[in-house]
Amino acid sequence: MTVEERLQRLEDDRAIRDLKARYLRACDTQDPEMVAATLLPEVVVAFEGFPPFDSRDAFIAVYRQFGCQPGIHDIHHAANGIVTIESAERATAQWSLLFHQVNLSAGTLTQYGVEYDDAYVKRDGRWWIAETRTTRKSCLLQSVGEDGAIKVTAMGNGENMPS
């Protein structure tokens, strides 16, 4: 592999990591336009516990409806990224995610441990998320009573847990 090829791989790896970070930050800031700007129009989104999507527009419509509401505060903290550059136009990656949500109107706290499996494609000189799938590894659902007391309503390893 030439120095130029090695440098291109490093630049592609960095671009993919930045792309995933922009996607997660956009989710946290309730910015559907930025989320859309990270996804191919024909993206496949298959998050365990949610209906699958085969287009950016379909996913963004549901995201706007449920994820962009007052009183919902999300944190998507991804780590342990392993990016594999398969070719000049295709890559895959795995990410570990800690998702935490405070829902003020419902009085709930939700925490998931999730593993992402993503596919990326390079078009028009930039990387896009082409496919994103998740598997839940852990789940903790809590409710907050009017007195401020926190009650665990569900916890487990992610199997057979509510969405």
Short mmCIF file of C-alpha atoms in Angstrom, two decimals:
data_model
loop_
_atom_site.label_atom_id
_atom_site.label_comp_id
_atom_site.label_asym_id
_atom_site.label_seq_id
_atom_site.Cartn_x
_atom_site.Cartn_y
_atom_site.Cartn_z
CA MET A 1 0.00 0.00 0.00
CA THR A 2 1.41 3.39 -0.97
CA VAL A 3 1.75 6.31 1.39
CA GLU A 4 -1.03 8.08 -0.53
CA GLU A 5 -3.34 5.07 -0.12
CA ARG A 6 -2.55 4.87 3.59
CA LEU A 7 -3.22 8.58 3.99
CA GLN A 8 -6.54 8.24 2.15
CA ARG A 9 -7.58 5.40 4.48
CA LEU A 10 -6.79 7.56 7.51
CA GLU A 11 -8.76 10.46 6.05
CA ASP A 12 -11.71 8.17 5.25
CA ASP A 13 -11.63 6.67 8.76
CA ARG A 14 -11.68 10.15 10.29
CA ALA A 15 -14.49 11.29 7.98
CA ILE A 16 -16.62 8.29 8.98
CA ARG A 17 -16.00 8.89 12.69
CA ASP A 18 -16.95 12.56 12.25
CA LEU A 19 -20.06 11.55 10.28
CA LYS A 20 -21.25 9.25 13.08
CA ALA A 21 -20.56 11.98 15.65
CA ARG A 22 -22.59 14.51 13.61
CA TYR A 23 -25.47 12.02 13.38
CA LEU A 24 -25.48 11.38 17.14
CA ARG A 25 -25.10 15.07 18.02
CA ALA A 26 -27.96 15.94 15.67
CA CYS A 27 -30.15 13.36 17.41
CA ASP A 28 -29.30 14.90 20.80
CA THR A 29 -30.00 18.45 19.64
CA GLN A 30 -33.24 17.47 17.89
CA ASP A 31 -31.97 18.62 14.51
CA PRO A 32 -33.77 16.51 11.86
CA GLU A 33 -32.15 18.40 8.97
CA MET A 34 -28.68 17.51 10.23
CA VAL A 35 -29.74 13.90 10.84
CA ALA A 36 -31.00 13.78 7.25
CA ALA A 37 -27.72 15.27 6.00
CA THR A 38 -25.86 12.20 7.30
CA LEU A 39 -28.12 9.58 5.67
CA LEU A 40 -28.42 8.38 2.09
CA PRO A 41 -31.92 8.90 0.65
CA GLU A 42 -32.28 5.09 0.42
CA VAL A 43 -30.80 4.42 3.89
CA VAL A 44 -31.80 1.25 5.72
CA VAL A 45 -32.56 1.88 9.41
CA ALA A 46 -33.23 -1.20 11.53
CA PHE A 47 -33.19 -0.38 15.24
CA GLU A 48 -34.18 -3.29 17.45
CA GLY A 49 -37.58 -2.67 19.01
CA PHE A 50 -38.66 -0.19 16.33
CA PRO A 51 -40.17 -0.63 12.87
CA PRO A 52 -37.61 -0.79 10.05
CA PHE A 53 -37.21 2.03 7.53
CA ASP A 54 -35.97 1.88 3.94
CA SER A 55 -35.71 5.60 3.25
CA ARG A 56 -34.35 8.72 4.86
CA ASP A 57 -37.68 10.55 4.52
CA ALA A 58 -39.64 7.82 6.30
CA PHE A 59 -37.14 7.70 9.17
CA ILE A 60 -36.96 11.48 9.53
CA ALA A 61 -40.77 11.77 9.62
CA VAL A 62 -40.97 9.39 12.60
CA TYR A 63 -37.93 10.97 14.23
CA ARG A 64 -39.59 14.40 14.02
CA GLN A 65 -42.81 13.05 15.51
CA PHE A 66 -41.32 11.19 18.47
CA GLY A 67 -37.76 12.44 19.00
CA CYS A 68 -38.20 16.18 18.50
CA GLN A 69 -40.64 17.03 21.25
CA PRO A 70 -40.34 19.53 24.10
CA GLY A 71 -39.36 17.86 27.34
CA ILE A 72 -37.43 15.02 25.67
CA HIS A 73 -33.71 15.17 26.35
CA ASP A 74 -31.46 12.53 24.79
CA ILE A 75 -27.80 11.68 25.10
CA HIS A 76 -26.25 9.31 22.56
CA HIS A 77 -22.73 8.50 23.78
CA ALA A 78 -20.95 6.25 21.28
CA ALA A 79 -17.54 4.71 21.83
CA ASN A 80 -15.38 1.77 20.86
CA GLY A 81 -15.73 2.48 17.15
CA ILE A 82 -14.17 -0.08 14.85
CA VAL A 83 -14.14 1.19 11.26
CA THR A 84 -13.26 -1.14 8.40
CA ILE A 85 -12.52 0.47 5.05
CA GLU A 86 -13.60 -2.15 2.50
CA SER A 87 -12.92 -0.11 -0.63
CA ALA A 88 -12.60 3.50 -1.76
CA GLU A 89 -16.40 3.78 -1.71
CA ARG A 90 -17.54 1.37 1.04
CA ALA A 91 -16.87 0.90 4.75
CA THR A 92 -18.47 -0.71 7.78
CA ALA A 93 -18.26 0.10 11.46
CA GLN A 94 -19.34 -1.13 14.84
CA TRP A 95 -20.06 1.22 17.72
CA SER A 96 -21.08 0.76 21.34
CA LEU A 97 -23.73 3.23 22.43
CA LEU A 98 -25.02 4.34 25.80
CA PHE A 99 -28.39 6.00 25.20
CA HIS A 100 -30.01 7.98 27.99
CA GLN A 101 -33.32 9.81 27.76
CA VAL A 102 -35.14 12.08 30.17
CA ASN A 103 -38.80 12.47 29.21
CA LEU A 104 -40.25 15.22 31.37
CA SER A 105 -43.86 14.91 30.17
CA ALA A 106 -43.97 11.14 30.76
CA GLY A 107 -41.83 11.31 33.90
CA THR A 108 -39.51 8.58 32.67
CA LEU A 109 -35.81 7.86 32.48
CA THR A 110 -34.64 5.41 29.85
CA GLN A 111 -31.20 3.91 29.41
CA TYR A 112 -30.12 1.44 26.74
CA GLY A 113 -26.82 -0.20 25.99
CA VAL A 114 -26.78 -0.69 22.23
CA GLU A 115 -24.45 -2.09 19.60
CA TYR A 116 -24.54 -0.40 16.18
CA ASP A 117 -23.59 -2.16 12.94
CA ASP A 118 -23.32 0.44 10.19
CA ALA A 119 -22.46 0.50 6.50
CA TYR A 120 -21.16 3.62 4.77
CA VAL A 121 -20.79 4.61 1.15
CA LYS A 122 -18.80 7.40 -0.43
CA ARG A 123 -20.67 9.40 -3.05
CA ASP A 124 -19.92 12.78 -4.54
CA GLY A 125 -16.69 12.96 -2.56
CA ARG A 126 -18.19 12.42 0.89
CA TRP A 127 -19.26 9.60 3.19
CA TRP A 128 -22.90 8.78 3.98
CA ILE A 129 -24.61 6.35 6.35
CA ALA A 130 -26.11 3.73 4.02
CA GLU A 131 -27.32 1.27 6.64
CA THR A 132 -27.58 1.39 10.41
CA ARG A 133 -28.74 -1.48 12.59
CA THR A 134 -28.83 -1.84 16.34
CA THR A 135 -29.02 -4.63 18.86
CA ARG A 136 -29.94 -3.82 22.44
CA LYS A 137 -27.61 -5.29 25.04
CA SER A 138 -29.10 -3.77 28.20
CA CYS A 139 -32.14 -1.80 29.25
CA LEU A 140 -33.14 0.21 32.30
CA LEU A 141 -36.52 1.95 32.39
CA GLN A 142 -37.44 4.12 35.35
CA SER A 143 -40.39 6.28 36.30
CA VAL A 144 -40.26 9.39 38.45
CA GLY A 145 -43.18 9.88 40.81
CA GLU A 146 -44.68 13.23 41.75
CA ASP A 147 -42.68 13.04 44.98
CA GLY A 148 -39.48 12.66 42.96
CA ALA A 149 -39.01 9.02 43.90
CA ILE A 150 -37.52 6.89 41.15
CA LYS A 151 -38.95 3.44 40.52
CA VAL A 152 -37.41 0.83 38.24
CA THR A 153 -40.13 -0.33 35.87
CA ALA A 154 -38.03 -2.66 33.72
CA MET A 155 -34.46 -3.82 33.49
CA GLY A 156 -32.70 -6.54 31.65
CA ASN A 157 -30.23 -7.61 29.04
CA GLY A 158 -32.18 -6.11 26.15
CA GLU A 159 -34.11 -9.23 25.19
CA ASN A 160 -37.90 -8.99 25.32
CA MET A 161 -37.75 -5.44 26.63
CA PRO A 162 -40.28 -2.75 25.73
CA SER A 163 -39.32 -0.17 23.10
#
